[in-house]
Amino acid sequence: MTKTYLLLFFLLITSAVFTLYKLDHRSFFTDELVYFYSGEAIFKLGDFSLNTEVPPLGKYMAGVTQMLGGRSVFLLRTPFALTLLLSGLVTFFIIKSFLGSWWALFGSAVLLWSPFIFTETRMLMLEGPLLLLWLLFHLNFLLYIKHENRRHIVLAGVFFGLALATKIPSILLAPFSLLAIFVFKYIPARKIANRDLMDILSAGLALFASYFIVFLPQLIVTGAQGYLSHVKSIYDDYFVLRDQKGKIHFINDIAFIKSPVWYYFHFIIERYNPLLLVGAAIAPFSAFVQKSLFSYYWLLFLLISFSFNQVLGVKQVRYIAYFELPLVFLVVVLVYEIHKRFERTGKLLAVSLVLTLFLSRVAFAITETPTGYNALYKHMAEKTANFTNGERIYVFGSIRSSRWYFFGLQDNLFVSRKEQLDWEILDIEINTFRYLIFDKFEIMKEPETPFYAYARNNANNYDISYLNEFEIYTLKEAGARL
């Protein structure tokens, strides 16, 4: 046992290095900025009106990190990224309770180094804390089904409430919980005992209490109206406007107006190594081989989680982490069952899978470079002697992201706009910009923008270069100075 915990400690330390190394390289994403400013507004102004469709727990967390980390992307992301390590620890105890310590160690490694769970928790986003709360819910709910201890279902209710106060997709835990009780409690006993009903009621009260405790600061400041505004925003976001918001996807530089049904499969095939891909494809069927509470439980959660995310009007890569979570446990079941029947093959598979995931994390750490507007900022700092030579820059792209990185530069040195009306303001001074920079994804959304048309029509006057998704026009006459 001591050896197992030493290996677990080593696994967590190694994962911490992978998680924190180059944590600030990935460009600060638009949604991260939304949470940053929402948290800042709450803690500095007592204003809960920003991003009202999102529950407050993640915004509280963002606000605290903003107070501690200022504008350091590394410090802002660190608390969210560290939730991955806690998730690995909880995963260990879940699997240990059913399959033993060595398989728990194996499962923790698979979760900590899984492609989507790893990448999507390294941001100031809600996926990290959400997955941790889900795992804490599952730990207690599984132990309740196994041991029928009321304390466990009450704790499951607490973590359900906290998860629901973090992100709305946690609502899928409701149908899952009811189905799990029906499958694992009612069907074997052919009835729901009075004690079971009291357990469910206790869990419901715990859920209600933990959920509204999180909302208490908002209720004190805004009253019931603030909470009703939150509920209305959820309804609008998930039912009225869900198919209209953020619906354009770019896959291999091809724009899709609506999320294709194969969206998730495309990225899974792209990012999974062959061994993990085959294992993930077979793993759900291993539940019918093991025929245990543990395997059927995770199969049920996989089906509900995948179905929930598949029917959403707008799909996102980060949502894959929601059903990658149960896949991790089913992969453990698969290798466990192979090991039970073919010991040497099972050991080889377990070692091979962990080794390939480890090497993928090493390769990622070595090759990861700044992306998006972070890369653009560093590139332009080199071009302009750290913005001291007076050369003006115009960016057509994400206003939030570009202004985050170019923060502090005077307006007459840097401009970031993409509204069509800006042409009326800038057409007179367009030649005073040494650099015209266009985000290709924004251009694909608005191909008729006059700024881009101007640059293309006057291409002979510019040197054209490319940096990731950016097309950079540099005026040949180095006279565009203040």
XYZ file of C-alpha atoms in Angstrom:
482
model
C 0.000 0.000 0.000
C 2.823 2.403 0.893
C 4.439 1.743 -2.478
C 1.156 2.530 -4.250
C 0.790 5.859 -2.469
C 4.394 6.771 -3.229
C 3.724 6.073 -6.897
C 0.506 8.112 -6.675
C 2.478 11.011 -5.195
C 5.036 10.736 -8.005
C 2.208 10.611 -10.576
C 0.620 13.774 -9.157
C 3.950 15.634 -9.058
C 4.705 14.621 -12.648
C 1.223 15.692 -13.719
C 1.643 19.016 -11.911
C 4.776 19.691 -13.985
C 2.931 18.828 -17.209
C -0.045 20.952 -16.162
C 1.805 24.091 -15.088
C 4.650 24.098 -17.613
C 3.972 26.726 -20.303
C 0.519 27.257 -18.794
C 0.393 30.801 -20.179
C 1.400 29.879 -23.756
C -2.112 29.213 -25.024
C -3.788 32.479 -25.985
C -6.164 33.870 -23.355
C -9.466 32.718 -24.795
C -12.529 34.953 -25.211
C -14.601 32.922 -22.734
C -11.778 33.127 -20.199
C -11.934 36.896 -20.478
C -15.689 36.791 -19.927
C -15.213 34.902 -16.645
C -12.312 37.165 -15.670
C -14.349 40.334 -16.094
C -17.435 38.763 -14.480
C -15.410 37.799 -11.410
C -13.739 41.199 -11.326
C -17.121 42.958 -11.450
C -18.445 40.858 -8.557
C -15.479 41.411 -6.241
C -14.711 45.030 -7.114
C -18.158 46.440 -7.819
C -20.629 43.951 -6.363
C -22.052 43.683 -9.884
C -23.597 40.295 -10.746
C -25.085 41.397 -14.075
C -22.310 40.160 -16.390
C -22.653 36.788 -18.086
C -25.875 36.105 -16.199
C -26.532 32.695 -17.790
C -23.483 31.253 -15.982
C -23.923 30.250 -12.301
C -21.717 32.148 -9.849
C -19.304 29.579 -8.343
C -16.870 29.672 -11.272
C -17.125 33.472 -11.411
C -16.290 33.673 -7.691
C -13.244 31.528 -8.367
C -12.243 33.749 -11.300
C -12.695 36.834 -9.123
C -10.434 35.472 -6.392
C -7.730 34.536 -8.906
C -8.020 38.015 -10.437
C -7.379 39.574 -7.025
C -4.343 37.347 -6.471
C -2.985 37.075 -10.004
C -3.727 40.481 -11.511
C -3.144 40.205 -15.258
C -0.737 37.261 -15.117
C -2.289 34.572 -17.314
C -0.180 31.927 -15.555
C -1.415 32.894 -12.085
C -4.990 33.343 -13.274
C -5.087 29.841 -14.742
C -3.182 28.045 -11.979
C -6.069 27.431 -9.506
C -8.263 26.097 -12.314
C -5.463 23.881 -13.645
C -4.728 22.432 -10.211
C -8.267 21.061 -10.019
C -7.041 18.440 -12.505
C -4.642 17.064 -9.890
C -7.457 16.838 -7.347
C -9.560 15.061 -9.974
C -6.767 12.528 -10.413
C -6.737 11.955 -6.654
C -10.516 11.459 -6.468
C -10.343 9.092 -9.448
C -7.817 7.011 -7.518
C -10.188 6.583 -4.565
C -13.181 5.802 -6.786
C -11.399 2.969 -8.595
C -9.642 1.748 -5.432
C -13.027 1.153 -3.798
C -14.007 -1.295 -6.551
C -10.939 -2.656 -8.361
C -7.999 -2.150 -6.002
C -5.037 0.189 -5.605
C -2.980 -0.748 -8.655
C -5.900 -0.305 -11.022
C -6.699 2.959 -9.250
C -3.179 4.149 -10.002
C -3.594 3.127 -13.640
C -6.940 4.933 -13.919
C -5.558 8.115 -12.361
C -2.758 8.198 -14.921
C -5.216 7.722 -17.787
C -7.437 10.542 -16.515
C -4.591 12.962 -15.771
C -3.051 12.500 -19.213
C -6.201 12.081 -21.326
C -6.102 14.449 -24.324
C -9.219 16.535 -23.686
C -9.436 16.485 -19.893
C -5.787 17.577 -19.752
C -5.973 20.425 -22.274
C -9.398 21.807 -21.357
C -8.638 22.105 -17.636
C -5.508 24.204 -18.281
C -7.592 27.342 -18.821
C -9.559 29.850 -16.781
C -12.664 27.906 -17.705
C -15.259 25.972 -15.739
C -14.345 22.484 -16.985
C -11.675 21.955 -14.298
C -13.790 22.658 -11.203
C -16.842 21.100 -12.854
C -15.163 17.738 -13.505
C -13.758 17.718 -9.967
C -17.230 18.256 -8.493
C -18.673 15.581 -10.776
C -16.054 13.109 -9.573
C -16.774 13.940 -5.932
C -20.466 13.367 -6.666
C -19.714 10.014 -8.328
C -17.436 8.896 -5.487
C -20.172 9.396 -2.919
C -23.067 8.223 -5.089
C -21.268 4.984 -5.980
C -20.419 4.356 -2.332
C -24.055 4.976 -1.423
C -25.302 2.437 -3.952
C -22.670 -0.038 -2.743
C -23.031 0.438 1.037
C -26.437 2.197 1.411
C -25.007 4.741 3.834
C -27.098 7.917 4.004
C -24.020 10.051 4.627
C -22.762 9.228 1.148
C -25.932 10.218 -0.694
C -26.149 13.444 1.305
C -22.577 14.283 0.266
C -23.482 13.348 -3.308
C -26.329 15.863 -3.073
C -23.969 18.548 -1.771
C -21.558 18.078 -4.668
C -24.442 17.913 -7.151
C -25.632 21.292 -5.884
C -22.153 22.806 -6.102
C -21.715 21.423 -9.625
C -25.063 22.899 -10.658
C -23.919 26.231 -9.204
C -20.805 25.976 -11.399
C -22.136 25.116 -14.845
C -25.555 24.266 -16.270
C -24.583 20.952 -17.971
C -24.520 19.507 -14.443
C -28.285 19.203 -14.861
C -27.578 15.901 -16.626
C -26.760 14.462 -13.181
C -30.501 14.634 -12.399
C -31.745 12.095 -14.982
C -28.614 10.051 -14.404
C -29.237 9.856 -10.641
C -32.873 8.836 -11.088
C -31.985 6.191 -13.664
C -29.138 4.883 -11.499
C -31.448 4.518 -8.501
C -34.016 2.750 -10.672
C -31.449 0.380 -12.216
C -29.302 -0.348 -9.183
C -31.825 -0.026 -6.348
C -35.368 -0.593 -7.599
C -34.847 -3.399 -10.142
C -32.853 -5.700 -7.780
C -35.276 -5.197 -4.857
C -38.436 -4.737 -6.941
C -39.353 -1.833 -4.678
C -38.150 1.423 -3.192
C -38.090 1.108 0.585
C -39.094 3.940 2.908
C -35.453 4.254 3.916
C -34.524 4.767 0.260
C -37.099 7.531 -0.050
C -35.689 9.243 3.040
C -32.201 8.952 1.556
C -33.357 10.569 -1.686
C -35.163 13.331 0.219
C -32.051 14.004 2.322
C -29.927 14.235 -0.819
C -32.434 16.623 -2.391
C -32.335 18.906 0.639
C -28.523 18.838 0.619
C -28.536 19.689 -3.095
C -30.949 22.571 -2.562
C -28.953 23.951 0.376
C -25.510 23.804 -1.273
C -26.857 25.276 -4.506
C -28.504 28.298 -2.904
C -25.663 28.918 -0.455
C -23.517 29.654 -3.514
C -26.166 32.099 -4.751
C -26.533 33.774 -1.348
C -24.191 36.745 -2.048
C -26.047 37.451 -5.291
C -29.433 37.150 -3.579
C -28.326 39.585 -0.869
C -27.167 42.147 -3.445
C -29.808 41.765 -6.159
C -32.702 40.056 -4.399
C -34.886 37.486 -6.128
C -34.850 39.549 -9.322
C -31.182 38.764 -9.884
C -31.796 35.034 -9.593
C -34.828 35.223 -11.885
C -32.660 37.043 -14.422
C -30.200 34.138 -14.189
C -32.974 31.599 -14.828
C -34.284 33.606 -17.787
C -30.774 33.847 -19.247
C -30.407 30.067 -18.983
C -33.701 29.559 -20.790
C -32.718 32.013 -23.532
C -29.213 30.598 -23.877
C -30.136 26.917 -23.946
C -33.533 26.962 -25.640
C -34.218 30.234 -27.479
C -30.795 31.325 -28.749
C -28.723 28.159 -28.394
C -28.638 27.420 -32.118
C -27.815 31.043 -32.929
C -24.857 31.733 -30.626
C -21.314 30.834 -31.640
C -22.654 28.499 -34.284
C -19.865 28.911 -36.851
C -17.242 26.171 -36.568
C -13.939 25.991 -38.412
C -12.697 22.471 -39.061
C -9.615 22.209 -41.283
C -10.274 25.836 -42.338
C -13.780 24.958 -43.524
C -16.619 26.958 -41.962
C -19.712 25.121 -40.745
C -22.784 27.217 -40.006
C -24.083 24.553 -37.610
C -22.225 21.949 -35.602
C -21.968 18.793 -37.740
C -23.222 15.599 -36.097
C -19.726 14.089 -36.431
C -18.066 17.068 -34.729
C -16.927 15.235 -31.589
C -15.779 12.139 -33.473
C -13.557 14.256 -35.728
C -11.551 15.661 -32.826
C -11.414 12.369 -30.923
C -9.958 10.600 -33.959
C -7.568 13.513 -34.494
C -6.194 13.642 -30.938
C -6.340 10.063 -29.636
C -3.340 7.838 -30.237
C -4.227 4.528 -31.973
C -4.111 2.456 -28.776
C -6.337 4.856 -26.850
C -8.708 5.201 -29.805
C -9.200 1.430 -30.098
C -9.535 1.122 -26.330
C -12.125 3.903 -26.161
C -14.130 2.307 -28.986
C -14.210 -1.107 -27.286
C -14.398 0.038 -23.653
C -18.188 0.609 -23.439
C -18.794 -3.037 -24.371
C -16.551 -4.219 -21.531
C -19.388 -3.366 -19.150
C -21.309 -6.357 -20.511
C -18.302 -8.582 -19.831
C -17.683 -7.463 -16.250
C -21.422 -7.183 -15.481
C -20.801 -5.220 -12.299
C -22.272 -2.190 -10.585
C -19.074 -0.280 -11.383
C -19.030 -1.003 -15.118
C -22.778 -0.557 -15.698
C -22.713 2.670 -13.679
C -20.082 4.263 -15.921
C -21.716 2.953 -19.077
C -24.969 4.616 -18.017
C -23.191 7.897 -17.322
C -21.372 7.725 -20.672
C -24.644 7.248 -22.559
C -26.373 10.129 -20.777
C -23.400 12.507 -20.961
C -22.731 11.825 -24.638
C -26.427 12.079 -25.570
C -26.785 15.371 -23.688
C -23.814 16.943 -25.468
C -24.685 15.453 -28.848
C -28.153 17.039 -28.930
C -26.860 20.503 -28.015
C -27.262 22.906 -30.896
C -23.710 24.200 -30.517
C -20.861 21.794 -29.875
C -17.442 22.726 -28.494
C -14.211 20.745 -28.272
C -14.087 21.238 -24.515
C -17.410 19.415 -24.099
C -15.662 16.177 -25.096
C -14.129 16.164 -21.602
C -17.639 15.569 -20.204
C -17.925 12.129 -21.750
C -14.195 11.418 -21.820
C -14.577 11.216 -18.028
C -16.711 8.022 -17.974
C -14.653 6.643 -20.862
C -11.592 6.688 -18.601
C -13.293 4.365 -16.115
C -14.551 2.062 -18.860
C -11.048 1.838 -20.346
C -9.847 0.741 -16.900
C -12.599 -1.902 -16.825
C -11.571 -3.116 -20.286
C -7.896 -3.549 -19.407
C -8.837 -5.058 -16.019
C -10.978 -7.724 -17.695
C -8.283 -8.501 -20.263
C -5.746 -8.818 -17.439
C -8.030 -11.166 -15.516
C -8.209 -13.538 -18.489
C -4.807 -12.951 -20.107
C -2.521 -11.613 -17.398
C 0.537 -10.923 -19.523
C -1.491 -9.234 -22.277
C -3.333 -7.117 -19.718
C -0.094 -5.924 -18.130
C 1.359 -5.124 -21.540
C -1.748 -3.131 -22.499
C -1.768 -1.192 -19.230
C 1.922 -0.294 -19.460
C 1.657 0.551 -23.163
C -1.341 2.830 -22.681
C 0.231 4.708 -19.773
C 3.529 4.990 -21.631
C 1.938 6.354 -24.829
C -0.077 8.892 -22.837
C 3.029 9.894 -20.882
C 5.053 10.349 -24.066
C 2.247 12.417 -25.598
C 2.383 14.740 -22.581
C 6.178 14.987 -22.860
C 5.908 15.776 -26.577
C 3.213 18.364 -25.878
C 5.369 20.028 -23.213
C 8.373 20.207 -25.544
C 6.555 21.428 -28.643
C 3.928 23.748 -27.132
C 4.423 27.303 -28.365
C 2.464 30.528 -27.819
C -0.783 30.580 -29.772
C -3.289 33.118 -31.043
C -3.033 36.672 -29.777
C -0.296 35.761 -27.321
C 1.906 34.700 -30.248
C 0.874 37.801 -32.207
C 1.798 40.113 -29.338
C 5.243 38.540 -28.948
C 5.808 38.689 -32.715
C 4.850 42.356 -32.972
C 6.951 43.245 -29.925
C 9.972 41.912 -31.807
C 9.009 43.770 -34.985
C 8.549 47.135 -33.258
C 11.407 47.095 -30.724
C 8.922 46.352 -27.968
C 6.511 48.990 -29.353
C 9.002 51.835 -28.964
C 9.564 52.801 -32.611
C 6.183 54.487 -33.091
C 4.948 52.147 -35.819
C 1.157 51.852 -35.797
C -0.694 48.530 -35.741
C -4.234 47.753 -36.846
C -5.819 44.386 -35.957
C -9.055 43.050 -37.404
C -9.993 40.251 -35.042
C -11.142 39.434 -31.538
C -11.427 42.745 -29.732
C -11.309 41.201 -26.246
C -8.290 38.963 -26.860
C -6.240 41.514 -28.803
C -6.836 44.282 -26.297
C -5.932 41.959 -23.439
C -2.462 41.337 -24.853
C -1.878 44.823 -26.251
C -3.139 46.376 -23.011
C -1.476 49.645 -22.111
C -0.504 50.703 -25.621
C -1.819 54.113 -26.546
C -4.747 54.132 -28.980
C -2.814 55.973 -31.665
C -0.221 53.171 -31.665
C -2.583 50.181 -31.633
C -6.164 49.878 -32.871
C -8.344 46.772 -32.648
C -11.704 47.090 -34.332
C -13.860 45.030 -36.608
C -17.122 46.927 -36.962
C -17.953 47.997 -40.515
C -18.611 51.595 -39.432
C -14.977 51.915 -38.414
C -14.103 52.367 -42.058
C -15.622 55.827 -41.965
C -13.270 56.672 -39.110
C -10.123 55.019 -40.392
C -10.201 55.358 -44.168
C -8.483 58.728 -43.943
C -5.595 57.403 -41.843
C -5.302 53.834 -43.144
C -1.916 54.626 -44.712
C -0.529 55.685 -41.347
C -0.594 52.077 -40.139
C 2.651 50.204 -40.760
C 0.947 46.887 -39.995
C -2.506 45.679 -40.994
C -3.272 42.346 -39.329
C -6.258 40.123 -40.074
C -7.482 37.130 -38.085
C -8.449 34.619 -40.789
C -11.294 33.187 -38.704
C -12.857 36.629 -38.308
C -12.348 37.262 -42.035
C -14.136 33.999 -42.823
C -17.065 35.313 -40.772
C -16.984 38.792 -42.349
C -15.264 38.435 -45.761
C -16.673 41.729 -47.074
C -15.012 43.959 -44.503
C -13.584 47.033 -46.305
C -10.308 46.902 -44.354
C -9.429 43.532 -45.821
C -10.584 44.601 -49.286
C -8.328 47.647 -49.042
C -5.334 45.515 -48.060
C -5.934 43.051 -50.899
C -6.426 45.793 -53.480
C -3.213 47.503 -52.408
C -1.166 44.357 -51.869
C 1.690 45.732 -53.999
C 2.375 48.287 -51.293
C 2.750 45.643 -48.597
C 4.929 42.684 -47.681
C 2.556 39.862 -46.754
C 3.480 37.316 -44.085
C 1.601 34.744 -42.008
C 1.685 33.854 -38.320
C -0.603 30.997 -37.301
C -4.114 32.259 -38.097
C -2.982 35.827 -38.818
C -2.338 37.446 -42.195
C 0.057 40.364 -41.700
C 0.430 43.233 -44.192
C 3.564 45.306 -43.588
C 3.778 48.633 -45.434
C 6.898 48.642 -47.606
C 7.555 52.316 -46.990
C 8.592 52.461 -43.353
C 6.957 55.816 -42.924
C 3.857 54.895 -41.009
C 5.009 56.434 -37.774
C 3.526 58.872 -35.330
